[in-house]
Amino acid sequence: MDNARIYNMSFAGVYPMYIQKAEKKGRTKAEVDMLIFWLTGYDAQTLQQQIDRKTTFETFFAEAPRINPNASKITGVICGYRVEEIDDKLVQQVRYLDKLVDELAKGKAMEKILRE
């Protein structure tokens, strides 16, 4: 896995792809945002600031108000890797977000996705 590439990837560049993936499967931008808020502690205003600043994933997660303590309950395979076994914290957080969006697109109930 090319970790340097993930560190320098623009969150603002990937965010529309998350929305597109969800909308293709009948889900909404609001649901994608809810996942991001849950995982990172951002709200609508602070998320928009990150997008406007075109921050990298490294900055996006470093500046996150609060990573949800239940994030460690996110398990499974994404991009060929088990998210719970990824050693690099940032890469794991990015893959957590990927996994949440993936579960949303697959039609999982929001309560299950948010590990409630």
CSV table of N, CA, C and O in Angstrom, one decimal:
chain,number,residue,atom,x,y,z
A,1,MET,N,0.9,-1.2,0.0
A,1,MET,CA,0.0,0.0,0.0
A,1,MET,C,0.9,1.2,0.0
A,1,MET,O,1.8,1.3,0.8
A,2,ASP,N,0.6,2.2,-0.9
A,2,ASP,CA,1.4,3.4,-1.0
A,2,ASP,C,0.9,4.4,0.0
A,2,ASP,O,0.0,5.3,-0.3
A,3,ASN,N,1.4,4.4,1.2
A,3,ASN,CA,1.0,5.3,2.3
A,3,ASN,C,1.2,6.8,2.0
A,3,ASN,O,0.4,7.6,2.3
A,4,ALA,N,2.4,7.1,1.4
A,4,ALA,CA,2.7,8.5,1.1
A,4,ALA,C,1.6,9.1,0.2
A,4,ALA,O,1.3,10.3,0.3
A,5,ARG,N,1.2,8.3,-0.8
A,5,ARG,CA,0.1,8.8,-1.7
A,5,ARG,C,-1.2,9.1,-0.9
A,5,ARG,O,-1.8,10.1,-1.2
A,6,ILE,N,-1.5,8.3,0.0
A,6,ILE,CA,-2.7,8.6,0.8
A,6,ILE,C,-2.5,9.8,1.7
A,6,ILE,O,-3.4,10.7,1.8
A,7,TYR,N,-1.4,10.0,2.3
A,7,TYR,CA,-1.1,11.2,3.1
A,7,TYR,C,-1.3,12.5,2.3
A,7,TYR,O,-1.8,13.4,2.9
A,8,ASN,N,-0.9,12.5,1.1
A,8,ASN,CA,-0.9,13.7,0.3
A,8,ASN,C,-2.1,13.8,-0.6
A,8,ASN,O,-2.3,14.8,-1.3
A,9,MET,N,-3.0,12.9,-0.6
A,9,MET,CA,-4.2,12.9,-1.4
A,9,MET,C,-5.2,14.0,-0.8
A,9,MET,O,-5.3,14.1,0.4
A,10,SER,N,-5.8,14.8,-1.7
A,10,SER,CA,-6.7,15.8,-1.2
A,10,SER,C,-8.1,15.2,-0.8
A,10,SER,O,-8.7,14.5,-1.6
A,11,PHE,N,-8.5,15.5,0.4
A,11,PHE,CA,-9.8,15.1,0.9
A,11,PHE,C,-10.9,15.7,-0.1
A,11,PHE,O,-11.8,15.0,-0.4
A,12,ALA,N,-10.7,17.0,-0.4
A,12,ALA,CA,-11.7,17.6,-1.3
A,12,ALA,C,-11.8,16.9,-2.6
A,12,ALA,O,-12.9,17.0,-3.3
A,13,GLY,N,-10.7,16.3,-3.1
A,13,GLY,CA,-10.8,15.6,-4.4
A,13,GLY,C,-11.5,14.2,-4.3
A,13,GLY,O,-12.1,13.8,-5.2
A,14,VAL,N,-11.5,13.6,-3.1
A,14,VAL,CA,-12.1,12.3,-2.9
A,14,VAL,C,-13.6,12.5,-2.4
A,14,VAL,O,-14.4,11.6,-2.8
A,15,TYR,N,-13.9,13.5,-1.7
A,15,TYR,CA,-15.2,13.7,-1.2
A,15,TYR,C,-16.3,13.6,-2.2
A,15,TYR,O,-17.3,12.9,-2.0
A,16,PRO,N,-16.2,14.3,-3.4
A,16,PRO,CA,-17.3,14.1,-4.4
A,16,PRO,C,-17.4,12.7,-4.8
A,16,PRO,O,-18.5,12.2,-5.2
A,17,MET,N,-16.3,11.9,-4.8
A,17,MET,CA,-16.4,10.5,-5.2
A,17,MET,C,-17.2,9.7,-4.2
A,17,MET,O,-18.0,8.8,-4.5
A,18,TYR,N,-17.0,10.0,-2.9
A,18,TYR,CA,-17.8,9.4,-1.8
A,18,TYR,C,-19.3,9.6,-2.1
A,18,TYR,O,-20.2,8.7,-2.0
A,19,ILE,N,-19.6,10.9,-2.4
A,19,ILE,CA,-21.0,11.3,-2.6
A,19,ILE,C,-21.6,10.6,-3.9
A,19,ILE,O,-22.7,10.0,-3.8
A,20,GLN,N,-20.8,10.6,-4.9
A,20,GLN,CA,-21.2,9.9,-6.2
A,20,GLN,C,-21.5,8.4,-5.9
A,20,GLN,O,-22.5,7.9,-6.4
A,21,LYS,N,-20.6,7.8,-5.2
A,21,LYS,CA,-20.8,6.3,-4.9
A,21,LYS,C,-22.1,6.1,-4.2
A,21,LYS,O,-22.8,5.2,-4.5
A,22,ALA,N,-22.3,6.9,-3.2
A,22,ALA,CA,-23.6,6.8,-2.4
A,22,ALA,C,-24.8,7.1,-3.2
A,22,ALA,O,-25.8,6.3,-3.2
A,23,GLU,N,-24.8,8.2,-4.0
A,23,GLU,CA,-25.9,8.6,-4.8
A,23,GLU,C,-26.3,7.5,-5.9
A,23,GLU,O,-27.5,7.4,-6.2
A,24,LYS,N,-25.3,6.9,-6.4
A,24,LYS,CA,-25.5,5.8,-7.4
A,24,LYS,C,-26.4,4.7,-6.9
A,24,LYS,O,-27.1,4.0,-7.6
A,25,LYS,N,-26.3,4.5,-5.6
A,25,LYS,CA,-27.0,3.5,-4.9
A,25,LYS,C,-28.2,4.0,-4.1
A,25,LYS,O,-28.8,3.3,-3.3
A,26,GLY,N,-28.7,5.2,-4.4
A,26,GLY,CA,-29.9,5.7,-3.9
A,26,GLY,C,-29.7,6.4,-2.5
A,26,GLY,O,-30.7,6.7,-1.8
A,27,ARG,N,-28.5,6.6,-2.1
A,27,ARG,CA,-28.2,7.2,-0.8
A,27,ARG,C,-28.0,8.7,-1.0
A,27,ARG,O,-27.9,9.2,-2.2
A,28,THR,N,-27.8,9.5,0.0
A,28,THR,CA,-27.7,11.0,-0.2
A,28,THR,C,-26.4,11.5,0.3
A,28,THR,O,-25.7,10.9,1.1
A,29,LYS,N,-26.1,12.8,-0.1
A,29,LYS,CA,-24.9,13.5,0.4
A,29,LYS,C,-25.0,13.7,1.9
A,29,LYS,O,-24.1,13.6,2.6
A,30,ALA,N,-26.3,14.0,2.4
A,30,ALA,CA,-26.5,14.2,3.8
A,30,ALA,C,-26.1,13.0,4.6
A,30,ALA,O,-25.5,13.1,5.7
A,31,GLU,N,-26.3,11.8,4.1
A,31,GLU,CA,-25.9,10.5,4.7
A,31,GLU,C,-24.4,10.4,4.7
A,31,GLU,O,-23.8,10.0,5.8
A,32,VAL,N,-23.7,10.7,3.6
A,32,VAL,CA,-22.3,10.7,3.6
A,32,VAL,C,-21.7,11.7,4.6
A,32,VAL,O,-20.8,11.3,5.4
A,33,ASP,N,-22.3,12.9,4.7
A,33,ASP,CA,-21.8,13.9,5.7
A,33,ASP,C,-22.0,13.4,7.1
A,33,ASP,O,-21.2,13.5,7.9
A,34,MET,N,-23.1,12.7,7.3
A,34,MET,CA,-23.4,12.1,8.7
A,34,MET,C,-22.3,11.2,9.1
A,34,MET,O,-21.9,11.1,10.2
A,35,LEU,N,-21.9,10.3,8.1
A,35,LEU,CA,-20.8,9.4,8.4
A,35,LEU,C,-19.5,10.1,8.7
A,35,LEU,O,-18.8,9.7,9.7
A,36,ILE,N,-19.2,11.2,8.0
A,36,ILE,CA,-18.0,11.9,8.2
A,36,ILE,C,-18.1,12.6,9.6
A,36,ILE,O,-17.1,12.6,10.4
A,37,PHE,N,-19.2,13.2,9.9
A,37,PHE,CA,-19.4,13.9,11.2
A,37,PHE,C,-19.2,12.9,12.3
A,37,PHE,O,-18.5,13.1,13.3
A,38,TRP,N,-19.8,11.7,12.2
A,38,TRP,CA,-19.7,10.6,13.2
A,38,TRP,C,-18.3,10.2,13.4
A,38,TRP,O,-17.8,10.1,14.6
A,39,LEU,N,-17.5,10.0,12.3
A,39,LEU,CA,-16.2,9.5,12.4
A,39,LEU,C,-15.2,10.5,13.0
A,39,LEU,O,-14.3,10.2,13.8
A,40,THR,N,-15.3,11.8,12.5
A,40,THR,CA,-14.3,12.8,12.7
A,40,THR,C,-14.7,13.9,13.8
A,40,THR,O,-13.8,14.5,14.3
A,41,GLY,N,-16.0,14.0,14.0
A,41,GLY,CA,-16.4,15.1,14.9
A,41,GLY,C,-16.5,16.5,14.2
A,41,GLY,O,-16.9,17.5,14.8
A,42,TYR,N,-16.3,16.5,12.9
A,42,TYR,CA,-16.5,17.7,12.2
A,42,TYR,C,-18.0,18.0,12.1
A,42,TYR,O,-18.8,17.1,12.3
A,43,ASP,N,-18.4,19.3,11.9
A,43,ASP,CA,-19.8,19.6,11.6
A,43,ASP,C,-19.9,20.2,10.2
A,43,ASP,O,-18.8,20.2,9.5
A,44,ALA,N,-21.0,20.6,9.8
A,44,ALA,CA,-21.2,21.1,8.4
A,44,ALA,C,-20.2,22.2,8.1
A,44,ALA,O,-19.6,22.2,7.0
A,45,GLN,N,-20.1,23.2,9.0
A,45,GLN,CA,-19.2,24.3,8.7
A,45,GLN,C,-17.7,23.9,8.7
A,45,GLN,O,-17.0,24.3,7.8
A,46,THR,N,-17.3,23.2,9.6
A,46,THR,CA,-15.9,22.8,9.7
A,46,THR,C,-15.5,21.8,8.6
A,46,THR,O,-14.4,21.9,8.0
A,47,LEU,N,-16.4,21.0,8.2
A,47,LEU,CA,-16.2,20.1,7.0
A,47,LEU,C,-16.0,20.9,5.8
A,47,LEU,O,-15.1,20.7,5.0
A,48,GLN,N,-16.9,21.9,5.6
A,48,GLN,CA,-16.8,22.8,4.4
A,48,GLN,C,-15.5,23.5,4.4
A,48,GLN,O,-14.9,23.7,3.3
A,49,GLN,N,-15.0,24.0,5.5
A,49,GLN,CA,-13.8,24.7,5.6
A,49,GLN,C,-12.6,23.8,5.1
A,49,GLN,O,-11.7,24.2,4.4
A,50,GLN,N,-12.6,22.5,5.5
A,50,GLN,CA,-11.6,21.6,5.1
A,50,GLN,C,-11.7,21.4,3.6
A,50,GLN,O,-10.6,21.3,2.9
A,51,ILE,N,-12.9,21.3,3.0
A,51,ILE,CA,-13.0,21.1,1.6
A,51,ILE,C,-12.5,22.3,0.8
A,51,ILE,O,-11.8,22.3,-0.1
A,52,ASP,N,-12.9,23.5,1.3
A,52,ASP,CA,-12.5,24.8,0.7
A,52,ASP,C,-11.0,25.0,0.7
A,52,ASP,O,-10.4,25.5,-0.2
A,53,ARG,N,-10.4,24.5,1.8
A,53,ARG,CA,-8.9,24.6,1.9
A,53,ARG,C,-8.2,23.5,1.1
A,53,ARG,O,-7.0,23.6,1.1
A,54,LYS,N,-8.9,22.6,0.6
A,54,LYS,CA,-8.4,21.5,-0.2
A,54,LYS,C,-7.3,20.8,0.7
A,54,LYS,O,-6.2,20.5,0.2
A,55,THR,N,-7.6,20.5,1.9
A,55,THR,CA,-6.6,19.8,2.8
A,55,THR,C,-6.3,18.4,2.3
A,55,THR,O,-7.2,17.7,1.7
A,56,THR,N,-5.2,17.9,2.7
A,56,THR,CA,-4.8,16.5,2.5
A,56,THR,C,-5.5,15.7,3.5
A,56,THR,O,-6.0,16.2,4.5
A,57,PHE,N,-5.5,14.4,3.3
A,57,PHE,CA,-6.1,13.4,4.2
A,57,PHE,C,-5.3,13.6,5.6
A,57,PHE,O,-5.9,13.5,6.6
A,58,GLU,N,-4.0,13.7,5.5
A,58,GLU,CA,-3.2,13.9,6.7
A,58,GLU,C,-3.7,15.0,7.5
A,58,GLU,O,-3.9,14.9,8.7
A,59,THR,N,-3.9,16.2,6.9
A,59,THR,CA,-4.4,17.4,7.7
A,59,THR,C,-5.8,17.2,8.1
A,59,THR,O,-6.2,17.5,9.2
A,60,PHE,N,-6.6,16.6,7.2
A,60,PHE,CA,-8.0,16.4,7.5
A,60,PHE,C,-8.2,15.6,8.8
A,60,PHE,O,-9.0,16.0,9.7
A,61,PHE,N,-7.5,14.5,8.9
A,61,PHE,CA,-7.6,13.7,10.2
A,61,PHE,C,-6.8,14.3,11.3
A,61,PHE,O,-7.3,14.2,12.5
A,62,ALA,N,-5.7,15.0,11.1
A,62,ALA,CA,-5.0,15.6,12.2
A,62,ALA,C,-5.8,16.7,12.8
A,62,ALA,O,-5.7,16.9,14.0
A,63,GLU,N,-6.6,17.4,12.0
A,63,GLU,CA,-7.4,18.5,12.6
A,63,GLU,C,-8.8,18.1,13.0
A,63,GLU,O,-9.6,18.9,13.4
A,64,ALA,N,-9.1,16.8,12.8
A,64,ALA,CA,-10.5,16.3,13.2
A,64,ALA,C,-10.7,16.6,14.7
A,64,ALA,O,-9.8,16.3,15.5
A,65,PRO,N,-11.8,17.2,15.0
A,65,PRO,CA,-12.1,17.5,16.4
A,65,PRO,C,-12.1,16.3,17.3
A,65,PRO,O,-11.6,16.4,18.5
A,66,ARG,N,-12.5,15.2,16.8
A,66,ARG,CA,-12.6,14.0,17.7
A,66,ARG,C,-12.9,12.8,16.9
A,66,ARG,O,-13.9,12.7,16.2
A,67,ILE,N,-11.9,11.8,16.8
A,67,ILE,CA,-12.2,10.6,16.2
A,67,ILE,C,-13.1,9.7,17.1
A,67,ILE,O,-12.8,9.6,18.3
A,68,ASN,N,-14.2,9.2,16.5
A,68,ASN,CA,-15.2,8.5,17.3
A,68,ASN,C,-14.5,7.3,18.0
A,68,ASN,O,-13.9,6.5,17.3
A,69,PRO,N,-14.8,7.2,19.3
A,69,PRO,CA,-14.2,6.0,20.0
A,69,PRO,C,-14.7,4.7,19.5
A,69,PRO,O,-14.0,3.6,19.6
A,70,ASN,N,-15.8,4.7,18.8
A,70,ASN,CA,-16.4,3.4,18.3
A,70,ASN,C,-15.8,3.1,16.9
A,70,ASN,O,-16.2,2.1,16.3
A,71,ALA,N,-14.9,3.9,16.4
A,71,ALA,CA,-14.3,3.7,15.1
A,71,ALA,C,-13.6,2.3,15.1
A,71,ALA,O,-13.6,1.7,14.0
A,72,SER,N,-13.1,1.9,16.2
A,72,SER,CA,-12.4,0.6,16.3
A,72,SER,C,-13.3,-0.5,16.0
A,72,SER,O,-12.8,-1.7,15.8
A,73,LYS,N,-14.6,-0.3,16.1
A,73,LYS,CA,-15.6,-1.4,15.8
A,73,LYS,C,-15.8,-1.6,14.3
A,73,LYS,O,-16.5,-2.5,13.9
A,74,ILE,N,-15.2,-0.7,13.5
A,74,ILE,CA,-15.3,-0.9,12.1
A,74,ILE,C,-14.3,-2.0,11.6
A,74,ILE,O,-13.1,-1.9,11.9
A,75,THR,N,-14.9,-3.0,11.1
A,75,THR,CA,-14.0,-4.1,10.6
A,75,THR,C,-14.4,-4.6,9.2
A,75,THR,O,-15.4,-4.1,8.7
A,76,GLY,N,-13.6,-5.4,8.6
A,76,GLY,CA,-13.8,-5.9,7.3
A,76,GLY,C,-12.7,-5.5,6.3
A,76,GLY,O,-11.7,-4.9,6.7
A,77,VAL,N,-13.0,-5.9,5.1
A,77,VAL,CA,-11.9,-5.7,4.1
A,77,VAL,C,-12.3,-4.5,3.2
A,77,VAL,O,-13.5,-4.4,2.7
A,78,ILE,N,-11.3,-3.7,2.9
A,78,ILE,CA,-11.5,-2.6,2.0
A,78,ILE,C,-10.2,-2.4,1.2
A,78,ILE,O,-9.1,-2.5,1.8
A,79,CYS,N,-10.3,-2.4,-0.1
A,79,CYS,CA,-9.1,-2.3,-1.0
A,79,CYS,C,-8.1,-3.5,-0.7
A,79,CYS,O,-6.9,-3.3,-0.8
A,80,GLY,N,-8.7,-4.6,-0.4
A,80,GLY,CA,-7.8,-5.8,-0.1
A,80,GLY,C,-7.2,-5.9,1.2
A,80,GLY,O,-6.4,-6.8,1.4
A,81,TYR,N,-7.4,-5.0,2.1
A,81,TYR,CA,-6.8,-4.9,3.4
A,81,TYR,C,-7.9,-5.0,4.5
A,81,TYR,O,-8.9,-4.4,4.4
A,82,ARG,N,-7.6,-5.7,5.6
A,82,ARG,CA,-8.5,-5.8,6.7
A,82,ARG,C,-8.3,-4.5,7.5
A,82,ARG,O,-7.2,-4.2,7.9
A,83,VAL,N,-9.3,-3.6,7.6
A,83,VAL,CA,-9.1,-2.3,8.3
A,83,VAL,C,-8.6,-2.4,9.7
A,83,VAL,O,-7.9,-1.6,10.1
A,84,GLU,N,-9.1,-3.5,10.4
A,84,GLU,CA,-8.7,-3.6,11.8
A,84,GLU,C,-7.2,-4.0,11.9
A,84,GLU,O,-6.6,-3.9,13.0
A,85,GLU,N,-6.5,-4.4,10.9
A,85,GLU,CA,-5.2,-4.9,10.9
A,85,GLU,C,-4.2,-3.8,10.3
A,85,GLU,O,-3.0,-4.1,10.3
A,86,ILE,N,-4.6,-2.7,9.9
A,86,ILE,CA,-3.8,-1.7,9.3
A,86,ILE,C,-3.0,-1.0,10.4
A,86,ILE,O,-3.6,-0.5,11.4
A,87,ASP,N,-1.7,-1.0,10.3
A,87,ASP,CA,-0.8,-0.4,11.4
A,87,ASP,C,-0.7,1.1,11.4
A,87,ASP,O,-0.7,1.7,12.4
A,88,ASP,N,-0.7,1.7,10.2
A,88,ASP,CA,-0.6,3.1,10.1
A,88,ASP,C,-1.9,3.8,10.4
A,88,ASP,O,-2.9,3.5,9.8
A,89,LYS,N,-1.9,4.6,11.5
A,89,LYS,CA,-3.1,5.2,12.0
A,89,LYS,C,-3.9,6.0,11.0
A,89,LYS,O,-5.1,5.9,10.9
A,90,LEU,N,-3.2,6.8,10.2
A,90,LEU,CA,-3.8,7.7,9.2
A,90,LEU,C,-4.5,6.8,8.1
A,90,LEU,O,-5.6,7.0,7.8
A,91,VAL,N,-3.7,5.9,7.6
A,91,VAL,CA,-4.2,5.0,6.6
A,91,VAL,C,-5.5,4.2,7.1
A,91,VAL,O,-6.5,4.1,6.4
A,92,GLN,N,-5.4,3.8,8.4
A,92,GLN,CA,-6.5,3.1,9.0
A,92,GLN,C,-7.7,4.0,9.0
A,92,GLN,O,-8.9,3.6,8.7
A,93,GLN,N,-7.6,5.3,9.4
A,93,GLN,CA,-8.7,6.2,9.5
A,93,GLN,C,-9.3,6.5,8.1
A,93,GLN,O,-10.5,6.5,8.0
A,94,VAL,N,-8.4,6.6,7.1
A,94,VAL,CA,-8.9,6.8,5.7
A,94,VAL,C,-9.7,5.6,5.3
A,94,VAL,O,-10.8,5.7,4.7
A,95,ARG,N,-9.2,4.4,5.6
A,95,ARG,CA,-9.9,3.2,5.2
A,95,ARG,C,-11.2,3.0,6.1
A,95,ARG,O,-12.2,2.4,5.6
A,96,TYR,N,-11.2,3.5,7.3
A,96,TYR,CA,-12.5,3.5,8.1
A,96,TYR,C,-13.5,4.3,7.3
A,96,TYR,O,-14.7,3.8,7.1
A,97,LEU,N,-13.2,5.5,6.8
A,97,LEU,CA,-14.1,6.3,6.1
A,97,LEU,C,-14.5,5.6,4.8
A,97,LEU,O,-15.7,5.6,4.5
A,98,ASP,N,-13.6,5.0,4.1
A,98,ASP,CA,-13.9,4.3,2.9
A,98,ASP,C,-14.9,3.2,3.2
A,98,ASP,O,-15.9,2.9,2.4
A,99,LYS,N,-14.7,2.4,4.3
A,99,LYS,CA,-15.5,1.3,4.6
A,99,LYS,C,-16.9,1.8,5.0
A,99,LYS,O,-17.9,1.2,4.6
A,100,LEU,N,-17.0,2.9,5.7
A,100,LEU,CA,-18.4,3.5,6.1
A,100,LEU,C,-19.2,3.8,4.8
A,100,LEU,O,-20.3,3.5,4.7
A,101,VAL,N,-18.5,4.5,3.9
A,101,VAL,CA,-19.2,4.9,2.6
A,101,VAL,C,-19.5,3.6,1.8
A,101,VAL,O,-20.6,3.6,1.2
A,102,ASP,N,-18.7,2.6,1.8
A,102,ASP,CA,-19.0,1.4,1.1
A,102,ASP,C,-20.2,0.7,1.7
A,102,ASP,O,-21.1,0.2,1.0
A,103,GLU,N,-20.3,0.7,3.0
A,103,GLU,CA,-21.5,0.1,3.7
A,103,GLU,C,-22.7,0.8,3.4
A,103,GLU,O,-23.8,0.3,3.2
A,104,LEU,N,-22.6,2.2,3.3
A,104,LEU,CA,-23.8,3.0,3.0
A,104,LEU,C,-24.2,2.7,1.6
A,104,LEU,O,-25.4,2.4,1.3
A,105,ALA,N,-23.3,2.6,0.6
A,105,ALA,CA,-23.6,2.3,-0.7
A,105,ALA,C,-24.2,0.9,-0.9
A,105,ALA,O,-25.0,0.7,-1.8
A,106,LYS,N,-23.9,0.0,0.0
A,106,LYS,CA,-24.4,-1.4,-0.1
A,106,LYS,C,-25.8,-1.5,0.5
A,106,LYS,O,-26.3,-2.6,0.6
A,107,GLY,N,-26.3,-0.4,1.1
A,107,GLY,CA,-27.7,-0.4,1.6
A,107,GLY,C,-27.8,-0.7,3.0
A,107,GLY,O,-28.9,-0.9,3.5
A,108,LYS,N,-26.7,-0.8,3.8
A,108,LYS,CA,-26.8,-1.1,5.2
A,108,LYS,C,-27.5,0.0,5.9
A,108,LYS,O,-27.5,1.2,5.6
A,109,ALA,N,-28.2,-0.3,7.0
A,109,ALA,CA,-29.0,0.7,7.8
A,109,ALA,C,-28.0,1.6,8.5
A,109,ALA,O,-26.9,1.1,9.0
A,110,MET,N,-28.3,2.9,8.6
A,110,MET,CA,-27.4,3.8,9.2
A,110,MET,C,-27.1,3.5,10.6
A,110,MET,O,-25.9,3.7,11.0
A,111,GLU,N,-28.0,2.9,11.4
A,111,GLU,CA,-27.7,2.5,12.8
A,111,GLU,C,-26.6,1.5,12.8
A,111,GLU,O,-25.8,1.5,13.7
A,112,LYS,N,-26.6,0.6,11.9
A,112,LYS,CA,-25.6,-0.5,11.9
A,112,LYS,C,-24.3,0.1,11.4
A,112,LYS,O,-23.2,-0.2,12.0
A,113,ILE,N,-24.3,1.0,10.4
A,113,ILE,CA,-23.1,1.6,9.9
A,113,ILE,C,-22.4,2.4,11.0
A,113,ILE,O,-21.2,2.4,11.2
A,114,LEU,N,-23.2,3.1,11.8
A,114,LEU,CA,-22.6,4.0,12.9
A,114,LEU,C,-22.4,3.2,14.2
A,114,LEU,O,-22.1,3.8,15.2
A,115,ARG,N,-22.5,1.9,14.1
A,115,ARG,CA,-22.1,1.0,15.2
A,115,ARG,C,-22.9,1.4,16.5
A,115,ARG,O,-22.3,1.5,17.6
A,116,GLU,N,-24.2,1.7,16.3
A,116,GLU,CA,-25.0,2.1,17.5
A,116,GLU,C,-25.5,0.8,18.2
A,116,GLU,O,-25.8,-0.2,17.7
